[in-house]
Amino acid sequence: MSNVIQCPTWHDISKMITDDDVREMKNHGLDLRCYEQVSALAHKIYYYLGYKLMPPGRSWSDAQITTYNNWLINDMPKDAAHQAQIIDERNAALATADRRVRKDINQLDSTEKEKLKDAFQWLMDQDPKTEADYNPNALCYFSLAAKHWYPVPTFCQHHIYGYLPWHRWQMLDFEDALRSAPGCQDVTLPYWNIETGEFPQLISEPPFKDYTFPINVYPDYYDPPTDIGKQGTTTERNSSFQGSNVVNQCINNARTAPKFSQYNGITNYKYDSSSHIMRAHDRGHVGSGKTMANQDIAAFDPMFWFFHCNWDRLWWEWQSSRNATDLEGFKETLESCDDQKWLIDPQMSISDPFSKKNSDSIDITQLEITYTRPEETLEKVKDFPLPLAIGPSWRDQNDGQSTLSTFTIAKENLNRVSLRVKGVNRIKVPGSFWVVLYLGGEEVGRDAFFQSTFSGNCENCVAQAKVNFDFVFDRSHLTDVEGNPKEIKVEVISAITDEVMPFDAIGNPTINIRMLH
Ligand SMILES: [Cu+2]
């Protein structure tokens, strides 16, 4: 036997035991063909197998020993039915476990840090060694991260209504997995308060520092634009977080959103271009590094979990500020024109592969989750260095135009202009990308879009191929000190390949400038 079995049953274990073994152990009063007898002594047997003391002269291969160890880890299932029963019992035990108090990652004490490391490392140790070993349902780091995008099927929901509920279930799923590590039953997932603008120190330590792909994540039919994600490659991260000012600006705008569609950024099934929480999330991904910027593989970077735990916390913070912490209250934040099927339809509201309903995700107190307040940062995040805002709170489709034949522009709006990069066909860009605005040769702002490198493969992405980017600033920035017009330049740059995309290759977007009023 050369391959490790991730979730073996007694059937698999018993096949590794030879008739010679059975004969020899009979003399010691042990029937190796009897499940009850072997499981009762299973850990002691592991000692002899693990140190290759037994069977004498025919010690097991490492793959066999690991398979046996996997059987122990999974509570020694006898057959498939028993395996299912064990999983149910584990879930029931988890449901009654202590409250999950999720803390700021910078607030963890040394015991909590060690436990978190142990739990991550344990999950990584359970990873498949070969593609044949890969089991999407196995409790291992690779399989848990794989639920996000690659390997197929690609479950994650981005830029659609279910984005926040889906990720809430994903965090819970991952936290449960961490809790199945030996001695880690009460570990909780901490969050990275992205508004600090700095990566937390802990993520520079193993096992959070990086992750090496044990097997290839990409399907055979797809040749990705970079090698990260292929077997043996390692995740890559920026040395420091980039773009925190725009992220913070979007978070602050989202905080004031009265309605969920404005908070979430979806109106009439369409991702809109205002400064909402999904935009903040997208920019956060792209500003974190090559792996986090790549939707295909983002979840394999260990920082992904702390990053996403924070979006869940921010959503809860917003829910709390809107009395939307239970389903009835939450429905009040939906606009009358919003379709609610994604939330309440018995089938459509289910988040695959977690088999959980979006409606059940709304009240996290029912899930025993609480969040501590983030640690106050000593150094206040610097102001945006350039006199430019990215996007108004909610740029209405009609902002900057009038339906009246006679009107006056309010004094405070006389100098406010909005520059919209309109109609970027994101399917034509290989993966996530930056949209950078230059005035007079100087970079004054950048926005980002987060997506898979193979977005043409996703029906949702194809249906929403054209996206817009808004920059809002004072009109005076269009001219230099002598009053001469500055050159206006926009670049669309792939965050995966660093390639600058010519406009005629990305659906000929236009740059529209309007006076806002
Ligand atoms: Cu994400």
Short mmCIF file of C-alpha atoms and ligand atoms in Angstrom, two decimals:
data_model
loop_
_atom_site.label_atom_id
_atom_site.label_comp_id
_atom_site.label_asym_id
_atom_site.label_seq_id
_atom_site.Cartn_x
_atom_site.Cartn_y
_atom_site.Cartn_z
CA MET A 1 0.00 0.00 0.00
CA SER A 2 1.57 3.28 -1.08
CA ASN A 3 -1.23 5.80 -0.53
CA VAL A 4 -2.45 7.20 2.74
CA ILE A 5 -6.19 6.86 3.32
CA GLN A 6 -7.55 10.07 4.83
CA CYS A 7 -10.72 8.69 6.40
CA PRO A 8 -10.25 4.93 6.78
CA THR A 9 -12.76 2.59 8.34
CA TRP A 10 -12.13 -0.76 10.03
CA HIS A 11 -12.49 -2.35 6.60
CA ASP A 12 -9.33 -0.50 5.41
CA ILE A 13 -7.41 -1.24 8.60
CA SER A 14 -8.30 -4.89 8.61
CA LYS A 15 -6.98 -5.25 5.04
CA MET A 16 -3.53 -4.17 6.23
CA ILE A 17 -3.45 -6.94 8.84
CA THR A 18 -2.11 -10.21 7.41
CA ASP A 19 -3.07 -13.76 8.33
CA ASP A 20 0.44 -14.20 9.80
CA ASP A 21 -0.20 -11.23 12.11
CA VAL A 22 -3.49 -12.77 13.20
CA ARG A 23 -1.87 -16.15 13.95
CA GLU A 24 0.94 -14.57 15.98
CA MET A 25 -1.27 -12.35 18.08
CA LYS A 26 -3.71 -15.19 18.81
CA ASN A 27 -0.95 -16.53 21.07
CA HIS A 28 -1.10 -13.24 23.01
CA GLY A 29 -4.85 -13.47 23.47
CA LEU A 30 -5.72 -10.83 20.88
CA ASP A 31 -7.97 -11.48 17.90
CA LEU A 32 -6.83 -9.04 15.22
CA ARG A 33 -9.91 -9.83 13.12
CA CYS A 34 -12.19 -8.58 15.88
CA TYR A 35 -13.03 -4.86 15.64
CA GLU A 36 -14.02 -4.63 19.32
CA GLN A 37 -10.73 -6.10 20.52
CA VAL A 38 -8.53 -4.03 18.22
CA SER A 39 -10.33 -0.75 18.87
CA ALA A 40 -10.11 -1.33 22.62
CA LEU A 41 -6.31 -1.59 22.36
CA ALA A 42 -5.91 0.67 19.37
CA HIS A 43 -3.63 3.30 20.91
CA LYS A 44 -1.30 0.75 22.41
CA ILE A 45 -1.14 -1.08 19.08
CA TYR A 46 -0.22 2.25 17.49
CA TYR A 47 2.81 2.45 19.79
CA TYR A 48 4.16 -0.83 18.42
CA LEU A 49 3.26 -0.01 14.84
CA GLY A 50 4.53 3.55 15.06
CA TYR A 51 7.94 2.53 16.42
CA LYS A 52 8.03 -0.31 13.87
CA LEU A 53 8.38 -2.88 16.64
CA MET A 54 5.48 -4.87 15.23
CA PRO A 55 4.78 -6.91 13.23
CA PRO A 56 8.28 -8.36 13.80
CA GLY A 57 10.36 -8.34 10.61
CA ARG A 58 7.44 -6.96 8.55
CA SER A 59 6.98 -3.45 9.93
CA TRP A 60 4.38 -1.26 8.24
CA SER A 61 5.18 1.39 5.65
CA ASP A 62 4.86 5.05 6.64
CA ALA A 63 1.71 5.32 4.52
CA GLN A 64 0.14 2.41 6.39
CA ILE A 65 1.07 3.89 9.75
CA THR A 66 -0.36 7.29 8.78
CA THR A 67 -3.55 5.60 7.59
CA TYR A 68 -3.81 3.84 10.93
CA ASN A 69 -3.23 7.16 12.70
CA ASN A 70 -6.01 8.74 10.61
CA TRP A 71 -8.31 5.98 11.77
CA LEU A 72 -7.54 6.84 15.40
CA ILE A 73 -7.96 10.58 14.81
CA ASN A 74 -11.42 9.92 13.40
CA ASP A 75 -12.47 7.87 16.45
CA MET A 76 -11.99 4.46 14.80
CA PRO A 77 -15.09 4.15 12.63
CA LYS A 78 -16.19 0.59 11.97
CA ASP A 79 -17.98 1.30 8.70
CA ALA A 80 -19.49 4.22 6.77
CA ALA A 81 -22.61 4.34 8.95
CA HIS A 82 -20.51 4.46 12.09
CA GLN A 83 -18.36 7.18 10.52
CA ALA A 84 -21.47 9.31 9.89
CA GLN A 85 -22.64 8.73 13.45
CA ILE A 86 -19.29 9.88 14.85
CA ILE A 87 -19.44 13.07 12.81
CA ASP A 88 -22.98 13.77 14.05
CA GLU A 89 -21.91 13.26 17.65
CA ARG A 90 -18.95 15.56 17.19
CA ASN A 91 -21.16 18.26 15.75
CA ALA A 92 -23.62 17.89 18.61
CA ALA A 93 -20.76 18.20 21.11
CA LEU A 94 -19.53 21.31 19.34
CA ALA A 95 -23.00 22.81 19.42
CA THR A 96 -23.00 22.66 23.20
CA ALA A 97 -19.39 23.78 23.58
CA ASP A 98 -18.57 27.05 25.25
CA ARG A 99 -19.42 30.34 23.68
CA ARG A 100 -17.08 31.27 20.85
CA VAL A 101 -15.49 34.51 21.92
CA ARG A 102 -13.65 35.80 18.89
CA LYS A 103 -10.92 38.23 19.78
CA ASP A 104 -8.72 40.73 18.03
CA ILE A 105 -5.67 38.72 16.96
CA ASN A 106 -3.52 41.34 18.69
CA GLN A 107 -5.32 40.62 21.98
CA LEU A 108 -4.47 36.91 22.20
CA ASP A 109 -2.37 35.85 25.18
CA SER A 110 0.53 33.44 24.72
CA THR A 111 -1.54 30.35 25.59
CA GLU A 112 -4.20 31.32 23.06
CA LYS A 113 -1.56 31.96 20.42
CA GLU A 114 0.04 28.55 20.98
CA LYS A 115 -3.30 26.79 20.82
CA LEU A 116 -4.19 28.56 17.59
CA LYS A 117 -0.84 27.56 16.09
CA ASP A 118 -1.32 23.96 17.21
CA ALA A 119 -4.78 23.80 15.66
CA PHE A 120 -3.64 25.25 12.31
CA GLN A 121 -0.59 23.01 12.25
CA TRP A 122 -2.66 19.95 13.05
CA LEU A 123 -5.02 20.68 10.16
CA MET A 124 -2.05 21.17 7.83
CA ASP A 125 -0.54 17.89 9.02
CA GLN A 126 -3.69 16.09 7.88
CA ASP A 127 -3.25 17.33 4.29
CA PRO A 128 -3.28 14.89 1.38
CA LYS A 129 0.14 13.87 0.09
CA THR A 130 -0.99 12.92 -3.41
CA GLU A 131 -3.91 13.91 -5.63
CA ALA A 132 -5.37 10.43 -5.20
CA ASP A 133 -5.58 11.10 -1.44
CA TYR A 134 -7.59 14.27 -1.85
CA ASN A 135 -10.96 14.06 -0.16
CA PRO A 136 -12.99 17.30 -0.28
CA ASN A 137 -14.70 16.39 2.99
CA ALA A 138 -11.58 15.52 4.94
CA LEU A 139 -10.74 17.54 8.02
CA CYS A 140 -7.52 19.04 6.73
CA TYR A 141 -6.32 22.52 5.82
CA PHE A 142 -6.24 21.86 2.09
CA SER A 143 -9.83 20.60 1.90
CA LEU A 144 -11.16 23.43 4.07
CA ALA A 145 -9.46 26.12 1.97
CA ALA A 146 -10.57 24.31 -1.18
CA LYS A 147 -14.21 25.05 -0.34
CA HIS A 148 -13.60 28.67 -1.30
CA TRP A 149 -12.61 28.34 -4.96
CA TYR A 150 -10.16 25.90 -6.55
CA PRO A 151 -10.03 22.90 -6.67
CA VAL A 152 -13.42 22.69 -8.36
CA PRO A 153 -16.29 22.90 -7.53
CA THR A 154 -15.99 26.61 -6.75
CA PHE A 155 -18.45 27.33 -3.97
CA CYS A 156 -17.63 30.85 -2.83
CA GLN A 157 -20.20 33.60 -3.34
CA HIS A 158 -18.77 36.96 -4.32
CA HIS A 159 -20.59 39.96 -5.73
CA ILE A 160 -23.97 38.34 -5.15
CA TYR A 161 -26.47 38.65 -2.30
CA GLY A 162 -25.22 35.67 -0.33
CA TYR A 163 -21.65 36.92 0.06
CA LEU A 164 -21.81 37.74 3.78
CA PRO A 165 -23.90 34.73 4.93
CA TRP A 166 -21.75 32.34 2.89
CA HIS A 167 -18.56 33.58 4.51
CA ARG A 168 -20.19 33.51 7.95
CA TRP A 169 -20.82 29.79 7.47
CA GLN A 170 -17.34 29.31 6.09
CA MET A 171 -15.75 30.85 9.19
CA LEU A 172 -17.84 28.62 11.43
CA ASP A 173 -16.94 25.55 9.38
CA PHE A 174 -13.25 26.36 9.68
CA GLU A 175 -13.48 27.15 13.38
CA ASP A 176 -15.17 23.80 13.99
CA ALA A 177 -12.33 22.12 12.13
CA LEU A 178 -9.75 23.94 14.29
CA ARG A 179 -11.64 22.67 17.32
CA SER A 180 -11.28 19.08 16.23
CA ALA A 181 -7.49 19.30 16.69
CA PRO A 182 -6.39 17.43 19.83
CA GLY A 183 -6.49 19.72 22.86
CA CYS A 184 -8.03 22.59 20.88
CA GLN A 185 -11.75 22.03 21.58
CA ASP A 186 -12.22 25.60 22.76
CA VAL A 187 -10.06 27.45 20.25
CA THR A 188 -11.77 30.33 18.42
CA LEU A 189 -10.89 32.16 15.27
CA PRO A 190 -9.45 35.63 15.97
CA TYR A 191 -9.99 38.56 13.61
CA TRP A 192 -7.54 40.97 12.03
CA ASN A 193 -8.81 44.52 12.48
CA ILE A 194 -7.87 45.68 9.00
CA GLU A 195 -8.47 49.31 9.97
CA THR A 196 -5.13 49.32 11.78
CA GLY A 197 -3.60 49.35 8.31
CA GLU A 198 -0.91 46.93 9.44
CA PHE A 199 -0.59 43.18 9.27
CA PRO A 200 -0.71 41.65 12.75
CA GLN A 201 2.65 40.44 13.99
CA LEU A 202 1.40 36.89 14.58
CA ILE A 203 0.85 36.15 10.90
CA SER A 204 4.59 36.41 10.27
CA GLU A 205 5.10 33.32 12.44
CA PRO A 206 4.63 29.71 11.32
CA PRO A 207 2.22 28.13 10.56
CA PHE A 208 0.49 31.40 9.56
CA LYS A 209 3.47 32.77 7.64
CA ASP A 210 2.83 30.84 4.45
CA TYR A 211 1.49 27.58 3.12
CA THR A 212 2.97 25.14 0.63
CA PHE A 213 0.48 23.50 -1.71
CA PRO A 214 0.69 19.73 -1.15
CA ILE A 215 -1.08 19.05 -4.45
CA ASN A 216 -2.14 21.07 -7.48
CA VAL A 217 -5.31 23.13 -6.97
CA TYR A 218 -6.06 23.82 -10.62
CA PRO A 219 -8.22 21.66 -12.85
CA ASP A 220 -6.33 19.91 -15.68
CA TYR A 221 -8.08 21.89 -18.39
CA TYR A 222 -6.92 25.25 -17.05
CA ASP A 223 -3.47 26.79 -17.36
CA PRO A 224 -3.34 29.58 -14.75
CA PRO A 225 -1.45 32.85 -15.41
CA THR A 226 1.04 32.19 -12.57
CA ASP A 227 2.49 29.10 -10.91
CA ILE A 228 1.25 29.74 -7.37
CA GLY A 229 -1.24 27.02 -6.57
CA LYS A 230 0.67 24.28 -8.32
CA GLN A 231 2.01 21.44 -6.21
CA GLY A 232 5.06 22.46 -4.17
CA THR A 233 4.60 26.24 -4.62
CA THR A 234 4.17 28.52 -1.61
CA THR A 235 1.72 31.32 -0.91
CA GLU A 236 3.05 34.89 -1.29
CA ARG A 237 2.15 37.99 0.68
CA ASN A 238 3.14 41.67 0.56
CA SER A 239 5.69 42.79 3.14
CA SER A 240 3.15 45.33 4.35
CA PHE A 241 -0.52 45.95 3.70
CA GLN A 242 -1.26 48.32 0.82
CA GLY A 243 -4.18 50.62 0.30
CA SER A 244 -5.45 50.83 3.85
CA ASN A 245 -6.77 54.35 3.36
CA VAL A 246 -9.24 53.39 0.68
CA VAL A 247 -10.24 50.28 2.60
CA ASN A 248 -10.94 52.38 5.69
CA GLN A 249 -12.82 54.94 3.67
CA CYS A 250 -15.09 52.26 2.23
CA ILE A 251 -15.64 50.68 5.64
CA ASN A 252 -16.61 54.03 7.09
CA ASN A 253 -18.98 54.71 4.22
CA ALA A 254 -20.52 51.27 4.60
CA ARG A 255 -21.00 51.83 8.34
CA THR A 256 -23.40 54.66 7.63
CA ALA A 257 -25.49 52.68 5.12
CA PRO A 258 -29.11 52.67 6.19
CA LYS A 259 -30.06 49.65 4.10
CA PHE A 260 -28.44 46.27 3.56
CA SER A 261 -28.22 46.64 -0.21
CA GLN A 262 -26.14 49.79 0.27
CA TYR A 263 -24.01 48.11 2.89
CA ASN A 264 -23.49 44.96 0.88
CA GLY A 265 -23.22 46.59 -2.54
CA ILE A 266 -25.82 44.61 -4.46
CA THR A 267 -28.83 46.27 -6.02
CA ASN A 268 -31.25 44.35 -8.24
CA TYR A 269 -28.83 41.40 -8.42
CA LYS A 270 -26.08 43.72 -9.64
CA TYR A 271 -22.85 44.66 -7.93
CA ASP A 272 -22.83 48.46 -7.81
CA SER A 273 -19.87 50.77 -7.76
CA SER A 274 -20.30 52.74 -4.55
CA SER A 275 -18.05 52.49 -1.52
CA HIS A 276 -19.62 49.59 0.31
CA ILE A 277 -18.31 46.71 2.35
CA MET A 278 -17.71 44.39 -0.58
CA ARG A 279 -15.52 47.03 -2.21
CA ALA A 280 -13.56 47.35 1.03
CA HIS A 281 -13.20 43.58 1.11
CA ASP A 282 -12.06 43.46 -2.51
CA ARG A 283 -9.43 46.13 -1.95
CA GLY A 284 -8.28 44.39 1.22
CA HIS A 285 -7.70 41.18 -0.71
CA VAL A 286 -5.79 42.87 -3.51
CA GLY A 287 -3.68 44.95 -1.09
CA SER A 288 -2.57 41.90 0.93
CA GLY A 289 -0.45 40.12 -1.65
CA LYS A 290 -0.28 37.90 -4.70
CA THR A 291 -2.10 34.96 -3.12
CA MET A 292 -4.78 36.91 -1.27
CA ALA A 293 -5.37 38.95 -4.44
CA ASN A 294 -6.10 35.80 -6.38
CA GLN A 295 -9.59 34.50 -5.75
CA ASP A 296 -8.59 31.07 -7.10
CA ILE A 297 -6.30 30.43 -4.15
CA ALA A 298 -6.86 33.25 -1.61
CA ALA A 299 -8.13 30.93 1.13
CA PHE A 300 -4.86 28.98 1.19
CA ASP A 301 -2.98 31.96 2.64
CA PRO A 302 -3.43 31.41 6.40
CA MET A 303 -4.14 35.13 6.92
CA PHE A 304 -7.37 34.68 4.89
CA TRP A 305 -9.18 33.32 7.96
CA PHE A 306 -8.33 36.27 10.22
CA PHE A 307 -9.10 38.68 7.38
CA HIS A 308 -12.52 37.16 6.76
CA CYS A 309 -13.36 36.77 10.41
CA ASN A 310 -13.07 40.57 10.51
CA TRP A 311 -15.59 41.10 7.68
CA ASP A 312 -17.96 38.92 9.64
CA ARG A 313 -17.37 41.04 12.74
CA LEU A 314 -17.94 44.24 10.77
CA TRP A 315 -21.19 42.87 9.37
CA TRP A 316 -22.35 42.03 12.90
CA GLU A 317 -21.31 45.50 14.07
CA TRP A 318 -23.45 47.02 11.30
CA GLN A 319 -26.35 44.65 12.06
CA SER A 320 -26.19 45.71 15.71
CA SER A 321 -26.27 49.39 14.77
CA ARG A 322 -29.40 48.79 12.66
CA ASN A 323 -31.32 46.56 15.09
CA ALA A 324 -30.86 43.85 12.49
CA THR A 325 -29.48 41.11 14.72
CA ASP A 326 -32.38 38.73 14.16
CA LEU A 327 -34.22 37.72 11.02
CA GLU A 328 -37.21 40.00 11.50
CA GLY A 329 -35.03 43.01 12.26
CA PHE A 330 -32.74 42.17 9.38
CA LYS A 331 -35.62 42.02 6.90
CA GLU A 332 -36.42 45.60 7.88
CA THR A 333 -33.09 46.64 6.39
CA LEU A 334 -34.02 45.22 3.00
CA GLU A 335 -35.60 47.61 0.57
CA SER A 336 -39.05 46.90 -0.76
CA CYS A 337 -37.62 46.32 -4.23
CA ASP A 338 -35.07 43.80 -2.91
CA ASP A 339 -35.79 40.24 -3.71
CA GLN A 340 -35.69 38.08 -0.56
CA LYS A 341 -35.45 34.62 -2.06
CA TRP A 342 -31.70 34.51 -1.43
CA LEU A 343 -32.50 34.92 2.27
CA ILE A 344 -35.66 32.93 2.90
CA ASP A 345 -36.40 30.55 0.03
CA PRO A 346 -35.97 27.03 1.52
CA GLN A 347 -33.73 25.92 -1.33
CA MET A 348 -32.16 29.05 -2.79
CA SER A 349 -31.06 30.30 0.61
CA ILE A 350 -28.87 27.26 1.30
CA SER A 351 -25.11 27.93 1.29
CA ASP A 352 -23.34 25.00 -0.36
CA PRO A 353 -21.31 23.08 0.71
CA PHE A 354 -22.17 23.92 4.32
CA SER A 355 -25.84 22.90 3.97
CA LYS A 356 -26.77 25.93 6.06
CA LYS A 357 -29.49 28.47 5.44
CA ASN A 358 -28.67 32.13 4.94
CA SER A 359 -31.60 33.03 7.21
CA ASP A 360 -30.01 31.03 10.05
CA SER A 361 -26.78 33.01 9.72
CA ILE A 362 -28.33 36.33 10.69
CA ASP A 363 -28.36 35.93 14.47
CA ILE A 364 -24.86 34.95 15.56
CA THR A 365 -25.92 34.71 19.20
CA GLN A 366 -27.83 31.58 18.12
CA LEU A 367 -24.48 30.26 16.90
CA GLU A 368 -22.91 31.11 20.27
CA ILE A 369 -20.54 33.60 18.63
CA THR A 370 -19.50 36.87 20.21
CA TYR A 371 -16.87 39.37 19.16
CA THR A 372 -14.70 41.37 21.51
CA ARG A 373 -14.07 45.00 20.68
CA PRO A 374 -10.89 45.56 18.70
CA GLU A 375 -7.79 46.76 20.43
CA GLU A 376 -7.39 50.50 20.07
CA THR A 377 -4.49 51.24 17.76
CA LEU A 378 -1.88 53.54 19.20
CA GLU A 379 -0.83 55.02 15.94
CA LYS A 380 -3.85 56.51 14.22
CA VAL A 381 -4.15 55.55 10.60
CA LYS A 382 -2.78 58.36 8.50
CA ASP A 383 -5.13 60.44 6.43
CA PHE A 384 -5.35 59.77 2.75
CA PRO A 385 -2.13 61.35 1.47
CA LEU A 386 -3.73 62.89 -1.59
CA PRO A 387 -6.64 65.29 -1.83
CA LEU A 388 -8.89 62.70 -3.35
CA ALA A 389 -11.80 60.66 -2.20
CA ILE A 390 -12.66 57.33 -3.74
CA GLY A 391 -16.34 57.19 -4.41
CA PRO A 392 -19.12 59.03 -2.63
CA SER A 393 -21.14 57.15 -0.07
CA TRP A 394 -23.62 55.94 -2.63
CA ARG A 395 -23.21 57.57 -5.98
CA ASP A 396 -26.70 57.49 -7.28
CA GLN A 397 -27.02 56.57 -10.92
CA ASN A 398 -28.40 60.07 -11.52
CA ASP A 399 -25.90 62.05 -9.50
CA GLY A 400 -24.59 64.87 -11.63
CA GLN A 401 -27.57 65.14 -13.93
CA SER A 402 -30.81 67.02 -13.67
CA THR A 403 -34.34 66.18 -14.67
CA LEU A 404 -35.31 69.84 -14.34
CA SER A 405 -34.81 72.34 -17.14
CA THR A 406 -33.91 75.08 -14.68
CA PHE A 407 -31.90 74.53 -11.52
CA THR A 408 -29.10 75.82 -9.31
CA ILE A 409 -26.15 73.81 -8.07
CA ALA A 410 -25.69 73.96 -4.31
CA LYS A 411 -22.68 76.04 -3.32
CA GLU A 412 -20.88 73.19 -1.56
CA ASN A 413 -21.16 71.08 -4.72
CA LEU A 414 -19.87 73.65 -7.16
CA ASN A 415 -16.38 72.20 -7.17
CA ARG A 416 -17.08 68.51 -6.69
CA VAL A 417 -16.45 66.32 -9.71
CA SER A 418 -16.86 62.61 -10.18
CA LEU A 419 -14.66 60.67 -12.55
CA ARG A 420 -16.12 57.34 -13.55
CA VAL A 421 -14.15 54.65 -15.36
CA LYS A 422 -17.14 53.05 -16.97
CA GLY A 423 -17.61 49.61 -18.45
CA VAL A 424 -14.39 47.72 -17.71
CA ASN A 425 -15.01 44.20 -18.99
CA ARG A 426 -13.53 42.28 -16.09
CA ILE A 427 -13.73 38.93 -17.88
CA LYS A 428 -10.93 40.18 -20.14
CA VAL A 429 -8.52 40.80 -17.25
CA PRO A 430 -6.58 37.80 -15.90
CA GLY A 431 -7.75 37.85 -12.28
CA SER A 432 -8.02 40.70 -9.79
CA PHE A 433 -6.91 44.11 -10.91
CA TRP A 434 -6.14 47.66 -9.89
CA VAL A 435 -7.67 50.74 -11.49
CA VAL A 436 -5.19 53.58 -11.02
CA LEU A 437 -5.91 57.26 -11.63
CA TYR A 438 -3.12 59.71 -12.47
CA LEU A 439 -3.55 63.48 -12.68
CA GLY A 440 -0.63 65.35 -14.25
CA GLY A 441 1.51 62.22 -14.13
CA GLU A 442 1.00 61.70 -10.40
CA GLU A 443 -0.88 58.74 -8.96
CA VAL A 444 -3.79 60.14 -6.99
CA GLY A 445 -5.91 57.11 -6.28
CA ARG A 446 -6.40 53.43 -6.88
CA ASP A 447 -9.33 51.12 -6.70
CA ALA A 448 -9.42 47.34 -7.00
CA PHE A 449 -11.60 44.51 -8.18
CA PHE A 450 -11.31 41.00 -6.77
CA GLN A 451 -12.05 37.97 -8.93
CA SER A 452 -10.89 34.60 -10.16
CA THR A 453 -8.24 34.35 -12.89
CA PHE A 454 -10.78 32.41 -14.90
CA SER A 455 -13.86 34.56 -14.40
CA GLY A 456 -15.15 33.72 -17.88
CA ASN A 457 -15.88 30.31 -16.40
CA CYS A 458 -18.33 31.71 -13.84
CA GLU A 459 -21.87 32.43 -14.99
CA ASN A 460 -22.34 35.03 -12.31
CA CYS A 461 -19.23 36.87 -13.47
CA VAL A 462 -20.21 36.73 -17.14
CA ALA A 463 -23.63 38.14 -16.28
CA GLN A 464 -21.96 41.06 -14.52
CA ALA A 465 -18.98 41.50 -16.80
CA LYS A 466 -18.98 45.30 -16.99
CA VAL A 467 -17.90 47.15 -13.87
CA ASN A 468 -17.45 50.84 -13.05
CA PHE A 469 -15.00 52.66 -10.80
CA ASP A 470 -15.65 56.08 -9.27
CA PHE A 471 -13.20 58.69 -8.08
CA VAL A 472 -14.51 61.88 -6.49
CA PHE A 473 -12.37 64.96 -5.99
CA ASP A 474 -12.23 68.71 -6.02
CA ARG A 475 -12.32 70.23 -9.49
CA SER A 476 -9.19 72.27 -8.78
CA HIS A 477 -7.11 69.08 -9.09
CA LEU A 478 -7.79 69.03 -12.81
CA THR A 479 -5.52 72.05 -13.32
CA ASP A 480 -1.99 72.96 -12.23
CA VAL A 481 -0.97 76.12 -10.35
CA GLU A 482 -0.96 78.14 -13.57
CA GLY A 483 -4.45 76.98 -14.38
CA ASN A 484 -3.35 74.70 -17.22
CA PRO A 485 -5.25 71.42 -17.56
CA LYS A 486 -3.47 68.35 -16.21
CA GLU A 487 -3.27 65.13 -18.14
CA ILE A 488 -5.83 62.58 -16.95
CA LYS A 489 -4.69 58.99 -17.19
CA VAL A 490 -6.23 55.73 -16.03
CA GLU A 491 -4.45 52.39 -15.95
CA VAL A 492 -6.05 49.01 -15.43
CA ILE A 493 -3.34 46.70 -14.07
CA SER A 494 -3.64 42.98 -13.40
CA ALA A 495 -2.79 42.32 -9.73
CA ILE A 496 -1.79 38.78 -10.71
CA THR A 497 0.54 39.39 -13.66
CA ASP A 498 1.24 43.16 -13.19
CA GLU A 499 0.29 43.60 -16.85
CA VAL A 500 -1.18 46.99 -17.89
CA MET A 501 -4.30 46.20 -19.89
CA PRO A 502 -4.90 48.26 -23.07
CA PHE A 503 -8.43 49.71 -23.09
CA ASP A 504 -9.29 48.02 -26.37
CA ALA A 505 -8.52 44.64 -24.78
CA ILE A 506 -10.94 45.18 -21.89
CA GLY A 507 -14.13 46.22 -23.61
CA ASN A 508 -13.19 49.85 -24.36
CA PRO A 509 -14.17 51.45 -21.05
CA THR A 510 -14.82 55.20 -21.10
CA ILE A 511 -13.77 57.90 -18.66
CA ASN A 512 -16.69 60.14 -17.81
CA ILE A 513 -16.33 63.29 -15.75
CA ARG A 514 -19.37 64.91 -14.20
CA MET A 515 -19.98 67.72 -11.87
CA LEU A 516 -21.76 66.24 -8.86
CA HIS A 517 -24.80 68.04 -7.59
CU CU B 1 -12.83 37.22 0.55
#
